[in-house]
CSV table of C-alpha atoms in Angstrom, one decimal:
chain,number,residue,atom,x,y,z
D,12,MET,CA,-12.0,-22.9,-138.0
D,13,SER,CA,-11.0,-26.4,-137.1
D,14,ILE,CA,-13.6,-29.0,-135.9
D,15,ASN,CA,-12.5,-31.6,-133.4
D,16,ILE,CA,-14.9,-34.5,-133.2
D,17,GLN,CA,-12.4,-36.9,-131.6
D,18,ASN,CA,-14.2,-36.5,-128.2
D,19,SER,CA,-17.6,-36.9,-129.8
D,20,HIS,CA,-19.5,-40.1,-129.4
D,21,HIS,CA,-22.5,-39.9,-131.6
D,22,VAL,CA,-22.6,-38.6,-135.2
D,23,VAL,CA,-25.7,-38.3,-137.3
D,24,VAL,CA,-25.2,-38.9,-141.1
D,25,ILE,CA,-28.0,-37.4,-143.2
D,26,VAL,CA,-28.7,-38.3,-146.8
D,27,LEU,CA,-31.3,-36.3,-148.7
D,28,GLY,CA,-32.3,-39.3,-150.9
D,29,ASP,CA,-32.3,-43.0,-150.9
D,30,VAL,CA,-29.6,-44.1,-148.3
D,31,GLY,CA,-28.9,-47.3,-150.3
D,32,ARG,CA,-28.0,-45.2,-153.4
D,33,SER,CA,-25.5,-43.1,-151.6
D,34,PRO,CA,-22.4,-45.3,-151.3
D,35,ARG,CA,-20.2,-42.3,-150.3
D,36,MET,CA,-22.3,-41.6,-147.2
D,37,GLN,CA,-22.5,-45.3,-146.4
D,38,TYR,CA,-18.7,-45.5,-146.5
D,39,HIS,CA,-18.4,-42.4,-144.2
D,40,THR,CA,-20.8,-44.3,-141.9
D,41,SER,CA,-18.6,-47.4,-142.0
D,42,SER,CA,-15.5,-45.4,-141.3
D,43,LEU,CA,-17.1,-43.7,-138.3
D,44,LEU,CA,-18.3,-47.1,-136.9
D,45,GLN,CA,-14.8,-48.6,-137.4
D,46,ASN,CA,-13.4,-45.7,-135.4
D,47,LYS,CA,-15.8,-46.5,-132.5
D,48,TYR,CA,-18.4,-43.7,-133.0
D,49,ARG,CA,-22.1,-44.4,-132.6
D,50,VAL,CA,-23.8,-43.4,-135.8
D,51,THR,CA,-27.4,-42.7,-136.8
D,52,LEU,CA,-27.8,-42.9,-140.6
D,53,ILE,CA,-30.9,-41.0,-141.8
D,54,GLY,CA,-32.4,-40.9,-145.3
D,55,TYR,CA,-35.1,-42.1,-147.6
D,56,ASP,CA,-36.2,-45.7,-147.7
D,57,GLY,CA,-35.2,-47.7,-150.8
D,58,GLU,CA,-32.3,-49.8,-151.8
D,59,ASP,CA,-30.3,-52.1,-149.5
D,60,LEU,CA,-27.3,-50.8,-147.6
D,61,ILE,CA,-23.8,-52.1,-148.3
D,62,PRO,CA,-23.1,-55.5,-146.7
D,63,PHE,CA,-21.0,-54.1,-143.8
D,64,LEU,CA,-23.8,-51.8,-142.7
D,65,GLN,CA,-26.4,-54.5,-143.1
D,66,ALA,CA,-24.4,-56.8,-140.8
D,67,LYS,CA,-23.8,-54.0,-138.2
D,68,GLY,CA,-27.4,-52.9,-138.2
D,69,GLY,CA,-28.6,-56.4,-137.4
D,70,THR,CA,-26.5,-56.9,-134.2
D,71,THR,CA,-27.5,-56.1,-130.7
D,72,GLU,CA,-24.1,-54.6,-129.8
D,73,SER,CA,-24.2,-52.4,-132.9
D,74,LYS,CA,-23.4,-48.7,-132.7
D,75,LEU,CA,-25.5,-48.2,-135.9
D,76,ASN,CA,-29.0,-46.9,-135.9
D,77,VAL,CA,-30.6,-46.6,-139.3
D,78,ILE,CA,-33.7,-44.4,-139.7
D,79,ARG,CA,-35.4,-44.4,-143.1
D,80,PHE,CA,-38.6,-42.6,-144.1
D,81,THR,CA,-40.5,-41.9,-147.3
D,82,PRO,CA,-41.2,-38.2,-148.0
D,83,TYR,CA,-44.6,-37.1,-149.2
D,84,SER,CA,-45.3,-37.6,-152.9
D,85,ASN,CA,-48.4,-37.1,-154.9
D,86,PRO,CA,-47.8,-37.1,-158.7
D,87,SER,CA,-51.4,-35.9,-159.4
D,88,LEU,CA,-50.6,-32.5,-157.8
D,89,PRO,CA,-49.2,-29.6,-159.8
D,90,ARG,CA,-45.4,-29.9,-159.8
D,91,MET,CA,-44.6,-26.8,-157.7
D,92,LEU,CA,-47.2,-27.7,-155.1
D,93,GLY,CA,-45.9,-31.3,-155.0
D,94,LEU,CA,-42.3,-30.1,-154.5
D,95,ALA,CA,-43.3,-27.7,-151.7
D,96,LEU,CA,-45.2,-30.5,-149.9
D,97,LYS,CA,-42.2,-32.8,-150.3
D,98,LEU,CA,-39.9,-30.2,-148.8
D,99,LEU,CA,-42.3,-29.6,-145.9
D,100,SER,CA,-42.5,-33.4,-145.4
D,101,LEU,CA,-38.8,-33.7,-145.4
D,102,LEU,CA,-38.3,-30.9,-142.9
D,103,TYR,CA,-41.1,-32.4,-140.7
D,104,HIS,CA,-39.4,-35.8,-140.6
D,105,LEU,CA,-35.9,-34.4,-140.0
D,106,PHE,CA,-37.2,-32.1,-137.3
D,107,ASN,CA,-38.9,-35.0,-135.5
D,108,ILE,CA,-36.0,-37.3,-135.8
D,109,LEU,CA,-33.3,-34.7,-134.7
D,110,TRP,CA,-35.5,-33.4,-131.9
D,111,ASN,CA,-35.5,-36.8,-130.3
D,112,LEU,CA,-31.8,-37.6,-130.7
D,113,SER,CA,-28.9,-36.6,-128.6
D,114,PHE,CA,-25.8,-36.3,-130.8
D,115,ASP,CA,-22.5,-34.5,-131.1
D,116,CYS,CA,-22.1,-33.8,-134.8
D,117,ILE,CA,-24.1,-33.9,-138.1
D,118,LEU,CA,-22.6,-35.0,-141.4
D,119,VAL,CA,-24.4,-34.0,-144.6
D,120,GLN,CA,-23.7,-34.4,-148.3
D,121,ASN,CA,-23.8,-31.5,-150.6
D,122,PRO,CA,-25.4,-31.3,-153.0
D,123,PRO,CA,-28.4,-31.6,-152.2
D,124,SER,CA,-28.1,-30.2,-148.7
D,125,ILE,CA,-29.6,-26.8,-149.1
D,126,PRO,CA,-32.5,-27.4,-146.6
D,127,LEU,CA,-29.9,-28.8,-144.2
D,128,LEU,CA,-27.4,-26.0,-144.3
D,129,SER,CA,-29.6,-24.1,-141.8
D,130,LEU,CA,-28.7,-26.8,-139.3
D,131,SER,CA,-25.4,-25.0,-138.9
D,132,LEU,CA,-27.3,-22.2,-137.2
D,133,PHE,CA,-28.6,-24.5,-134.4
D,134,TYR,CA,-25.8,-27.1,-134.0
D,135,PRO,CA,-22.2,-26.4,-133.2
D,136,CYS,CA,-20.8,-29.2,-135.3
D,137,VAL,CA,-22.1,-29.6,-138.9
D,138,ILE,CA,-19.7,-31.3,-141.4
D,139,ILE,CA,-20.5,-30.8,-145.1
D,140,ASP,CA,-19.2,-33.3,-147.6
D,141,TRP,CA,-18.7,-31.2,-150.7
D,142,HIS,CA,-18.3,-34.3,-153.0
D,143,ASN,CA,-18.6,-32.5,-156.3
D,144,LEU,CA,-15.8,-30.0,-155.8
């Protein structure tokens, strides 16, 4: 199956982790912006973005929207309960963000995209970056 996103206008790039620590997905975002796509970059809050994205994100004519959040974390909970609550927090944030966006395609990095692979059931265009193959 071939995917044609040339006619698409808005791509959502999702990082399951600190966006600033994912240069590969930031470079994908940069490439999409340079090819005239509107891009929403979603991931955890943390490190700064690469300079190109910092500059694009601060302009009013920018086609870049960065949404960062902090998933639930409580080190005093038992490990399995803490991981389950973190996963629920992640799914809650992503559901709320994606529900309120209109977009043409989603780009996710794998691993760790296991919770996001289910998106392919609901959205016609999900691109998976299998960077460890």
